[in-house]
JSON list of C-alpha atoms in Angstrom, two decimals:
[
{"chain": "A", "resi": 775, "resn": "PHE", "atom": "CA", "xyz": [-84.67, 55.09, -16.03]},
{"chain": "A", "resi": 776, "resn": "PRO", "atom": "CA", "xyz": [-84.80, 56.26, -19.80]},
{"chain": "A", "resi": 777, "resn": "VAL", "atom": "CA", "xyz": [-85.88, 59.74, -18.54]},
{"chain": "A", "resi": 778, "resn": "THR", "atom": "CA", "xyz": [-82.53, 59.93, -16.68]},
{"chain": "A", "resi": 779, "resn": "VAL", "atom": "CA", "xyz": [-80.47, 59.34, -19.79]},
{"chain": "A", "resi": 780, "resn": "TRP", "atom": "CA", "xyz": [-82.36, 61.98, -21.62]},
{"chain": "A", "resi": 781, "resn": "LEU", "atom": "CA", "xyz": [-82.09, 64.42, -18.71]},
{"chain": "A", "resi": 782, "resn": "GLY", "atom": "CA", "xyz": [-78.60, 63.54, -17.70]},
{"chain": "A", "resi": 783, "resn": "ASP", "atom": "CA", "xyz": [-76.79, 66.34, -19.24]},
{"chain": "A", "resi": 784, "resn": "ALA", "atom": "CA", "xyz": [-79.26, 69.04, -18.26]},
{"chain": "A", "resi": 785, "resn": "THR", "atom": "CA", "xyz": [-79.16, 67.98, -14.52]},
{"chain": "A", "resi": 786, "resn": "GLY", "atom": "CA", "xyz": [-75.46, 68.20, -14.90]},
{"chain": "A", "resi": 787, "resn": "GLU", "atom": "CA", "xyz": [-75.63, 71.72, -15.95]},
{"chain": "A", "resi": 788, "resn": "PHE", "atom": "CA", "xyz": [-78.45, 72.66, -13.53]},
{"chain": "A", "resi": 789, "resn": "PHE", "atom": "CA", "xyz": [-76.90, 71.05, -10.38]},
{"chain": "A", "resi": 790, "resn": "VAL", "atom": "CA", "xyz": [-73.29, 72.01, -11.36]},
{"chain": "A", "resi": 791, "resn": "GLY", "atom": "CA", "xyz": [-71.85, 68.51, -12.14]},
{"chain": "A", "resi": 792, "resn": "LEU", "atom": "CA", "xyz": [-74.48, 66.21, -10.58]},
{"chain": "A", "resi": 793, "resn": "ASN", "atom": "CA", "xyz": [-75.55, 63.94, -13.56]},
{"chain": "A", "resi": 794, "resn": "VAL", "atom": "CA", "xyz": [-78.60, 61.94, -12.54]},
{"chain": "A", "resi": 795, "resn": "TYR", "atom": "CA", "xyz": [-77.90, 59.19, -14.80]},
{"chain": "A", "resi": 796, "resn": "ASP", "atom": "CA", "xyz": [-74.25, 58.65, -13.81]},
{"chain": "A", "resi": 797, "resn": "TYR", "atom": "CA", "xyz": [-75.51, 58.76, -10.21]},
{"chain": "A", "resi": 798, "resn": "TYR", "atom": "CA", "xyz": [-78.00, 55.94, -10.78]},
{"chain": "A", "resi": 799, "resn": "LEU", "atom": "CA", "xyz": [-75.43, 53.99, -12.41]},
{"chain": "A", "resi": 800, "resn": "SER", "atom": "CA", "xyz": [-72.86, 54.34, -9.99]},
{"chain": "A", "resi": 801, "resn": "ASN", "atom": "CA", "xyz": [-75.34, 53.61, -6.85]},
{"chain": "A", "resi": 802, "resn": "PHE", "atom": "CA", "xyz": [-77.84, 51.16, -8.73]},
{"chain": "A", "resi": 803, "resn": "TRP", "atom": "CA", "xyz": [-77.15, 48.16, -6.26]},
{"chain": "A", "resi": 804, "resn": "GLN", "atom": "CA", "xyz": [-77.68, 50.52, -3.21]},
{"chain": "A", "resi": 805, "resn": "ILE", "atom": "CA", "xyz": [-80.85, 52.08, -4.62]},
{"chain": "A", "resi": 806, "resn": "ALA", "atom": "CA", "xyz": [-82.24, 48.61, -5.35]},
{"chain": "A", "resi": 807, "resn": "LEU", "atom": "CA", "xyz": [-81.51, 47.37, -1.87]},
{"chain": "A", "resi": 808, "resn": "ILE", "atom": "CA", "xyz": [-83.11, 50.48, -0.19]},
{"chain": "A", "resi": 809, "resn": "VAL", "atom": "CA", "xyz": [-86.25, 50.00, -2.51]},
{"chain": "A", "resi": 810, "resn": "PHE", "atom": "CA", "xyz": [-86.52, 45.89, -1.83]},
{"chain": "A", "resi": 811, "resn": "ALA", "atom": "CA", "xyz": [-85.84, 46.59, 1.95]},
{"chain": "A", "resi": 812, "resn": "SER", "atom": "CA", "xyz": [-88.53, 49.16, 2.13]},
{"chain": "A", "resi": 813, "resn": "GLY", "atom": "CA", "xyz": [-91.21, 46.81, 0.38]},
{"chain": "A", "resi": 814, "resn": "VAL", "atom": "CA", "xyz": [-90.44, 44.09, 2.72]},
{"chain": "A", "resi": 815, "resn": "ALA", "atom": "CA", "xyz": [-90.68, 46.44, 5.77]},
{"chain": "A", "resi": 816, "resn": "ILE", "atom": "CA", "xyz": [-93.97, 47.82, 4.63]},
{"chain": "A", "resi": 817, "resn": "GLY", "atom": "CA", "xyz": [-95.26, 44.34, 3.69]},
{"chain": "A", "resi": 818, "resn": "ALA", "atom": "CA", "xyz": [-94.30, 42.99, 7.17]},
{"chain": "A", "resi": 819, "resn": "ILE", "atom": "CA", "xyz": [-95.83, 45.84, 9.04]},
{"chain": "A", "resi": 820, "resn": "SER", "atom": "CA", "xyz": [-99.05, 45.72, 6.93]},
{"chain": "A", "resi": 821, "resn": "SER", "atom": "CA", "xyz": [-99.22, 41.90, 7.46]},
{"chain": "A", "resi": 822, "resn": "TYR", "atom": "CA", "xyz": [-98.72, 42.26, 11.37]},
{"chain": "A", "resi": 823, "resn": "LEU", "atom": "CA", "xyz": [-101.38, 44.88, 11.60]},
{"chain": "A", "resi": 824, "resn": "ALA", "atom": "CA", "xyz": [-103.96, 42.84, 9.38]},
{"chain": "A", "resi": 825, "resn": "VAL", "atom": "CA", "xyz": [-103.32, 39.59, 11.50]},
{"chain": "A", "resi": 826, "resn": "ARG", "atom": "CA", "xyz": [-103.45, 41.46, 14.75]},
{"chain": "A", "resi": 827, "resn": "ARG", "atom": "CA", "xyz": [-106.81, 42.92, 13.76]},
{"chain": "A", "resi": 828, "resn": "TYR", "atom": "CA", "xyz": [-108.51, 40.05, 12.24]},
{"chain": "A", "resi": 829, "resn": "LEU", "atom": "CA", "xyz": [-107.24, 37.17, 14.24]},
{"chain": "A", "resi": 830, "resn": "ARG", "atom": "CA", "xyz": [-108.29, 38.35, 17.80]},
{"chain": "A", "resi": 831, "resn": "TYR", "atom": "CA", "xyz": [-109.33, 35.44, 20.07]}
]
């Protein structure tokens, strides 16, 4: 996050108006929800595979 503050103006010039810092601030909750949901999904899939492998009857 602090890197985006430092690189915000440089990315705005390089990508013609796309300031990474402003993008993160305006889409913070969406990005946080995607990261959280991805973690839950990966955890659920790995738990399912582990239980299926080690708890065979």
